[in-house]
Amino acid sequence: MSTKPQKPCPICKKPRSEEHTPFCSTRCKDRDLAKWFGDGYAVPARPASPEEIASADWDAQD
Ligand SMILES: [Zn+2]
């Protein structure tokens, strides 16, 4: 047995890829990154808070 024991991808538990270690794919790598940044950062289309709307430059609209 010359193969090293491989831990699975921490995101989806599939066998990890040499290329994307410790993940199985770039998708899981991105998911892990998003996890660190937090859900609010990972989702681009989040609802704006009233405070943000008030401070935004809405005059340029329309
Ligand atoms: Zn994975």
XYZ file of N, CA and C and ligand atoms in Angstrom:
187
model
N 0.856 -1.207 0.000
C 0.000 0.000 0.000
C 0.888 1.251 0.000
N 1.008 1.893 -1.101
C 1.841 3.089 -1.187
C 1.013 4.366 -1.220
N -0.297 4.182 -1.354
C -1.146 5.377 -1.404
C -1.373 5.942 -0.016
N -1.236 7.231 0.101
C -1.455 7.905 1.377
C -2.942 7.945 1.692
N -3.266 7.850 2.973
C -4.685 7.981 3.330
C -5.173 9.389 3.022
N -6.230 9.460 2.240
C -6.739 10.759 1.824
C -7.953 11.152 2.642
N -7.896 12.353 3.187
C -9.093 12.879 3.840
C -10.037 13.383 2.759
N -11.328 13.257 3.010
C -12.274 13.733 2.007
C -12.370 15.250 2.002
N -12.975 15.774 0.955
C -13.238 17.208 0.857
C -14.059 17.652 2.079
N -13.624 18.700 2.782
C -14.336 19.133 3.984
C -15.717 19.711 3.703
N -15.968 20.059 2.466
C -17.252 20.672 2.123
C -18.301 19.626 1.785
N -17.975 18.732 0.848
C -18.988 17.797 0.379
C -18.640 16.342 0.682
N -17.474 16.125 1.288
C -17.044 14.786 1.705
C -16.717 13.849 0.550
N -16.580 14.402 -0.640
C -16.131 13.587 -1.767
C -14.611 13.494 -1.723
N -14.041 12.521 -2.422
C -12.578 12.411 -2.455
C -11.954 13.694 -2.993
N -10.954 14.193 -2.298
C -10.348 15.452 -2.717
C -9.483 15.278 -3.966
N -9.274 16.349 -4.660
C -8.463 16.321 -5.865
C -7.087 16.893 -5.572
N -6.057 16.333 -6.192
C -4.702 16.828 -6.001
C -4.624 18.304 -6.351
N -5.318 18.645 -7.396
C -5.263 19.995 -7.935
C -5.898 21.023 -7.000
N -6.946 20.595 -6.310
C -7.725 21.544 -5.509
C -7.623 21.274 -4.009
N -6.641 20.475 -3.619
C -6.452 20.143 -2.207
C -6.576 21.370 -1.313
N -7.264 21.316 -0.180
C -7.893 20.107 0.372
C -9.321 19.875 -0.109
N -9.689 20.520 -1.189
C -11.056 20.370 -1.671
C -11.097 19.466 -2.888
N -12.315 19.144 -3.345
C -12.447 18.260 -4.484
C -12.545 19.058 -5.775
N -12.881 20.337 -5.650
C -13.084 21.152 -6.844
C -13.030 22.628 -6.479
N -12.962 23.476 -7.478
C -12.949 24.919 -7.209
C -14.261 25.366 -6.596
N -15.331 24.642 -6.933
C -16.633 25.009 -6.379
C -16.620 24.913 -4.859
N -16.060 23.804 -4.358
C -15.999 23.623 -2.918
C -15.023 24.619 -2.293
N -13.968 24.943 -3.018
C -13.017 25.935 -2.551
C -13.709 27.281 -2.360
N -14.515 27.638 -3.337
C -15.267 28.890 -3.273
C -16.278 28.872 -2.142
N -16.887 27.710 -1.963
C -17.881 27.604 -0.896
C -17.236 27.788 0.463
N -16.029 27.261 0.602
C -15.314 27.408 1.857
C -14.947 28.868 2.084
N -14.512 29.536 1.044
C -14.181 30.954 1.120
C -15.400 31.758 1.537
N -16.510 31.466 0.880
C -17.762 32.173 1.171
C -18.160 31.983 2.617
N -17.881 30.776 3.120
C -18.206 30.471 4.501
C -17.420 31.375 5.439
N -16.164 31.594 5.093
C -15.312 32.434 5.938
C -15.744 33.886 5.879
N -16.129 34.325 4.700
C -16.546 35.722 4.550
C -17.896 35.970 5.198
N -18.675 34.894 5.299
C -20.008 35.026 5.878
C -21.051 35.073 4.788
N -22.232 34.609 5.134
C -23.306 34.512 4.159
C -23.651 35.866 3.556
N -23.626 36.901 4.348
C -23.970 38.236 3.863
C -23.057 38.692 2.749
N -21.780 38.355 2.853
C -20.820 38.745 1.827
C -20.943 37.885 0.579
N -21.278 36.610 0.789
C -21.293 35.665 -0.317
C -22.468 35.911 -1.254
N -23.559 36.421 -0.694
C -24.742 36.658 -1.521
C -24.715 38.088 -2.047
N -24.590 38.254 -3.343
C -24.468 39.594 -3.913
C -25.762 40.394 -3.842
N -26.882 39.700 -4.022
C -28.161 40.408 -4.064
C -28.860 40.337 -2.719
N -28.317 41.060 -1.751
C -28.982 41.086 -0.455
C -29.827 42.350 -0.368
N -30.896 42.300 0.399
C -31.752 43.481 0.521
C -31.018 44.604 1.230
N -31.128 45.793 0.706
C -30.473 46.934 1.307
C -31.237 47.387 2.544
N -30.497 47.826 3.542
C -31.147 48.322 4.754
C -31.619 49.752 4.515
N -32.615 50.209 5.246
C -33.112 51.584 5.079
C -31.994 52.609 5.211
N -31.044 52.301 6.067
C -29.920 53.221 6.263
C -29.096 53.359 4.984
N -28.887 52.217 4.319
C -28.113 52.238 3.082
C -28.861 52.970 1.983
N -30.168 52.756 1.940
C -30.986 53.424 0.926
C -30.939 54.941 1.136
N -30.989 55.347 2.387
C -30.981 56.766 2.711
C -29.653 57.415 2.330
N -28.573 56.652 2.478
C -27.267 57.220 2.197
C -26.865 57.073 0.742
N -27.625 56.278 0.008
C -27.305 56.079 -1.407
C -27.689 57.300 -2.230
N -27.028 57.439 -3.356
C -27.300 58.600 -4.207
C -28.422 58.285 -5.173
N -29.629 58.443 -4.731
C -30.781 58.066 -5.544
C -31.159 59.176 -6.513
N -30.591 60.340 -6.358
C -30.899 61.467 -7.243
C -30.547 61.162 -8.683
N -29.541 60.307 -8.864
C -29.095 59.976 -10.213
C -30.087 59.061 -10.916
N -30.993 58.485 -10.135
C -31.952 57.536 -10.705
C -33.064 58.267 -11.453
N -33.468 57.696 -12.587
C -34.574 58.217 -13.396
C -34.242 59.554 -14.046
Zn -16.076 18.991 -2.399
